[in-house]
PDB file of C-alpha atoms in Angstrom:
ATOM      1  CA  GLN A   1       0.000   0.000   0.000  1.00 93.00           C
ATOM      2  CA  VAL A   2       1.409   3.338  -1.063  1.00 95.00           C
ATOM      3  CA  GLN A   3       1.559   6.059   1.551  1.00 97.00           C
ATOM      4  CA  LEU A   4       2.810   9.617   1.386  1.00 98.00           C
ATOM      5  CA  VAL A   5       3.005  11.317   4.760  1.00 98.00           C
ATOM      6  CA  GLU A   6       3.710  15.017   5.048  1.00 98.00           C
ATOM      7  CA  SER A   7       5.136  16.661   8.140  1.00 98.00           C
ATOM      8  CA  GLY A   8       6.699  19.936   9.192  1.00 98.00           C
ATOM      9  CA  GLY A   9       3.745  22.251   8.877  1.00 97.00           C
ATOM     10  CA  GLY A  10       2.776  24.713  11.559  1.00 98.00           C
ATOM     11  CA  LEU A  11       2.284  28.335  12.485  1.00 98.00           C
ATOM     12  CA  VAL A  12       4.996  30.834  11.584  1.00 98.00           C
ATOM     13  CA  GLN A  13       5.250  34.606  11.370  1.00 98.00           C
ATOM     14  CA  ALA A  14       5.626  36.356   8.053  1.00 98.00           C
ATOM     15  CA  GLY A  15       9.249  36.317   6.955  1.00 98.00           C
ATOM     16  CA  GLY A  16       9.902  33.045   8.707  1.00 98.00           C
ATOM     17  CA  SER A  17      10.792  29.615   7.380  1.00 98.00           C
ATOM     18  CA  LEU A  18       9.469  26.084   7.466  1.00 98.00           C
ATOM     19  CA  ARG A  19      10.711  22.823   6.017  1.00 98.00           C
ATOM     20  CA  LEU A  20       8.128  20.326   4.907  1.00 98.00           C
ATOM     21  CA  SER A  21       8.968  16.651   4.563  1.00 98.00           C
ATOM     22  CA  CYS A  22       7.204  13.908   2.661  1.00 98.00           C
ATOM     23  CA  ALA A  23       7.969  10.311   3.583  1.00 97.00           C
ATOM     24  CA  ALA A  24       6.991   7.716   1.014  1.00 97.00           C
ATOM     25  CA  SER A  25       6.362   4.024   1.569  1.00 96.00           C
ATOM     26  CA  GLY A  26       5.090   1.248  -0.641  1.00 96.00           C
ATOM     27  CA  LEU A  27       6.756   2.627  -3.742  1.00 93.00           C
ATOM     28  CA  THR A  28      10.248   3.134  -5.118  1.00 91.00           C
ATOM     29  CA  LEU A  29      10.596   6.877  -4.925  1.00 92.00           C
ATOM     30  CA  ARG A  30      13.318   7.103  -7.586  1.00 93.00           C
ATOM     31  CA  SER A  31      10.758   5.933 -10.148  1.00 95.00           C
ATOM     32  CA  TYR A  32       8.462   8.889  -9.499  1.00 97.00           C
ATOM     33  CA  ALA A  33       8.496  12.574 -10.173  1.00 97.00           C
ATOM     34  CA  MET A  34       7.424  14.354  -7.023  1.00 98.00           C
ATOM     35  CA  GLY A  35       5.416  17.476  -6.497  1.00 98.00           C
ATOM     36  CA  TRP A  36       4.066  19.787  -3.845  1.00 98.00           C
ATOM     37  CA  PHE A  37       0.663  21.393  -4.183  1.00 98.00           C
ATOM     38  CA  ARG A  38      -1.321  23.600  -1.847  1.00 98.00           C
ATOM     39  CA  GLN A  39      -4.919  24.508  -1.206  1.00 98.00           C
ATOM     40  CA  ALA A  40      -5.901  27.699   0.564  1.00 97.00           C
ATOM     41  CA  PRO A  41      -9.328  28.046   2.206  1.00 92.00           C
ATOM     42  CA  GLY A  42     -12.030  28.508  -0.393  1.00 95.00           C
ATOM     43  CA  LYS A  43      -9.623  28.049  -3.297  1.00 97.00           C
ATOM     44  CA  GLU A  44      -8.625  25.297  -5.660  1.00 97.00           C
ATOM     45  CA  ARG A  45      -5.536  23.214  -5.137  1.00 98.00           C
ATOM     46  CA  ASP A  46      -2.571  24.743  -6.954  1.00 98.00           C
ATOM     47  CA  PHE A  47       0.859  23.637  -8.078  1.00 98.00           C
ATOM     48  CA  VAL A  48       3.759  24.787  -5.902  1.00 98.00           C
ATOM     49  CA  ALA A  49       6.890  22.882  -6.932  1.00 98.00           C
ATOM     50  CA  ALA A  50       8.048  19.654  -8.548  1.00 98.00           C
ATOM     51  CA  ILE A  51      11.236  17.692  -9.009  1.00 98.00           C
ATOM     52  CA  SER A  52      12.337  15.149 -11.578  1.00 96.00           C
ATOM     53  CA  LEU A  53      13.243  11.533 -10.811  1.00 94.00           C
ATOM     54  CA  SER A  54      16.922  12.207 -10.253  1.00 90.00           C
ATOM     55  CA  GLY A  55      16.449  15.656  -8.806  1.00 91.00           C
ATOM     56  CA  GLY A  56      18.248  17.239 -11.717  1.00 93.00           C
ATOM     57  CA  SER A  57      15.297  19.393 -12.735  1.00 96.00           C
ATOM     58  CA  THR A  58      13.032  21.469 -10.552  1.00 97.00           C
ATOM     59  CA  TYR A  59       9.933  23.492 -11.315  1.00 98.00           C
ATOM     60  CA  TYR A  60       8.229  26.238  -9.351  1.00 98.00           C
ATOM     61  CA  ALA A  61       5.102  28.315  -9.398  1.00 98.00           C
ATOM     62  CA  ASP A  62       5.914  31.954 -10.046  1.00 98.00           C
ATOM     63  CA  SER A  63       4.501  32.891  -6.651  1.00 98.00           C
ATOM     64  CA  VAL A  64       7.136  30.865  -4.779  1.00 98.00           C
ATOM     65  CA  LYS A  65      10.125  31.073  -7.108  1.00 98.00           C
ATOM     66  CA  GLY A  66      13.198  32.297  -5.254  1.00 98.00           C
ATOM     67  CA  ARG A  67      11.653  31.573  -1.847  1.00 98.00           C
ATOM     68  CA  PHE A  68      10.902  27.835  -1.920  1.00 98.00           C
ATOM     69  CA  THR A  69      13.267  24.978  -2.728  1.00 98.00           C
ATOM     70  CA  ILE A  70      12.232  21.411  -3.483  1.00 98.00           C
ATOM     71  CA  SER A  71      14.681  18.549  -2.988  1.00 98.00           C
ATOM     72  CA  ARG A  72      14.659  14.792  -2.672  1.00 97.00           C
ATOM     73  CA  GLU A  73      16.638  11.983  -1.116  1.00 96.00           C
ATOM     74  CA  ASN A  74      15.754   8.815  -2.989  1.00 94.00           C
ATOM     75  CA  ALA A  75      17.772   6.668  -0.613  1.00 94.00           C
ATOM     76  CA  LYS A  76      15.543   7.858   2.209  1.00 95.00           C
ATOM     77  CA  ASN A  77      12.362   7.781   0.124  1.00 95.00           C
ATOM     78  CA  SER A  78      11.809  11.396   1.066  1.00 97.00           C
ATOM     79  CA  VAL A  79      11.045  14.719  -0.547  1.00 98.00           C
ATOM     80  CA  TYR A  80      11.368  18.136   1.046  1.00 98.00           C
ATOM     81  CA  LEU A  81      10.108  21.658   0.555  1.00 98.00           C
ATOM     82  CA  GLN A  82      12.177  24.395   2.159  1.00 98.00           C
ATOM     83  CA  MET A  83      10.041  27.510   2.469  1.00 98.00           C
ATOM     84  CA  ASN A  84      11.706  30.829   3.249  1.00 98.00           C
ATOM     85  CA  SER A  85      10.433  34.395   3.426  1.00 98.00           C
ATOM     86  CA  LEU A  86       6.943  33.116   4.070  1.00 98.00           C
ATOM     87  CA  LYS A  87       3.989  35.387   3.432  1.00 98.00           C
ATOM     88  CA  PRO A  88       0.423  35.264   4.773  1.00 97.00           C
ATOM     89  CA  GLU A  89      -0.735  34.286   1.280  1.00 97.00           C
ATOM     90  CA  ASP A  90       1.299  31.078   1.600  1.00 98.00           C
ATOM     91  CA  THR A  91      -1.204  29.885   4.198  1.00 98.00           C
ATOM     92  CA  ALA A  92      -2.679  26.624   2.931  1.00 98.00           C
ATOM     93  CA  VAL A  93      -2.747  22.881   3.314  1.00 98.00           C
ATOM     94  CA  TYR A  94       0.327  21.523   1.531  1.00 98.00           C
ATOM     95  CA  TYR A  95       0.165  18.182  -0.247  1.00 98.00           C
ATOM     96  CA  CYS A  96       2.907  15.903  -1.458  1.00 98.00           C
ATOM     97  CA  ALA A  97       2.223  13.884  -4.616  1.00 98.00           C
ATOM     98  CA  ALA A  98       3.949  11.254  -6.759  1.00 98.00           C
ATOM     99  CA  ALA A  99       3.710  10.924 -10.538  1.00 97.00           C
ATOM    100  CA  TYR A 100       4.925   7.873 -12.445  1.00 95.00           C
ATOM    101  CA  THR A 101       4.658   9.721 -15.733  1.00 89.00           C
ATOM    102  CA  THR A 102       4.421  13.438 -16.305  1.00 89.00           C
ATOM    103  CA  ARG A 103       5.602  15.861 -18.927  1.00 87.00           C
ATOM    104  CA  THR A 104       4.468  19.110 -17.403  1.00 90.00           C
ATOM    105  CA  TYR A 105       5.009  18.364 -13.709  1.00 95.00           C
ATOM    106  CA  ARG A 106       2.338  20.987 -13.000  1.00 96.00           C
ATOM    107  CA  ASN A 107      -0.753  19.016 -13.924  1.00 96.00           C
ATOM    108  CA  GLN A 108      -2.436  17.478 -10.889  1.00 97.00           C
ATOM    109  CA  LYS A 109      -4.021  14.822 -13.082  1.00 96.00           C
ATOM    110  CA  ASP A 110      -0.575  13.362 -13.777  1.00 96.00           C
ATOM    111  CA  TYR A 111      -0.063  12.506 -10.118  1.00 98.00           C
ATOM    112  CA  ASP A 112      -0.948   9.000  -9.008  1.00 97.00           C
ATOM    113  CA  TYR A 113      -0.580   9.205  -5.238  1.00 98.00           C
ATOM    114  CA  TRP A 114      -1.302  11.951  -2.742  1.00 98.00           C
ATOM    115  CA  GLY A 115      -0.624  12.551   0.913  1.00 98.00           C
ATOM    116  CA  GLN A 116      -3.164  13.778   3.431  1.00 97.00           C
ATOM    117  CA  GLY A 117      -1.635  17.226   3.666  1.00 98.00           C
ATOM    118  CA  THR A 118      -0.042  19.375   6.333  1.00 98.00           C
ATOM    119  CA  GLN A 119      -1.303  22.784   7.419  1.00 98.00           C
ATOM    120  CA  VAL A 120       0.918  25.823   7.022  1.00 98.00           C
ATOM    121  CA  THR A 121      -0.289  29.054   8.586  1.00 98.00           C
ATOM    122  CA  VAL A 122       1.626  32.301   8.162  1.00 98.00           C
ATOM    123  CA  SER A 123       0.615  35.157  10.436  1.00 97.00           C
ATOM    124  CA  SER A 124       1.122  38.801   9.516  1.00 93.00           C
TER     125      SER A 124
END
């Protein structure tokens, strides 16, 4: 059974940092592109960042470019999202997802497995 479990969310002041982790089990992580998405209250779930199988390519939403960094450790079956210079508009539930095949990395429909999400709240 495939499981993706996010952790590291919490409450932080604007300008602060958080590091999200996603621990995968039941799959071989190096065979999957990985992504982070987020859903703010009353809004649709949006793409945040993604990383290729080897980690050699990364992709970011314009809203987080330069502030967030996605990385992966295939040997640990883990993916991370380092979030710096957080803003109140970054407040959302953050989801980790795994895609066996994707060309765009940004399309949610390409992702096969999803975690339950972790709440990130940024206060002003």
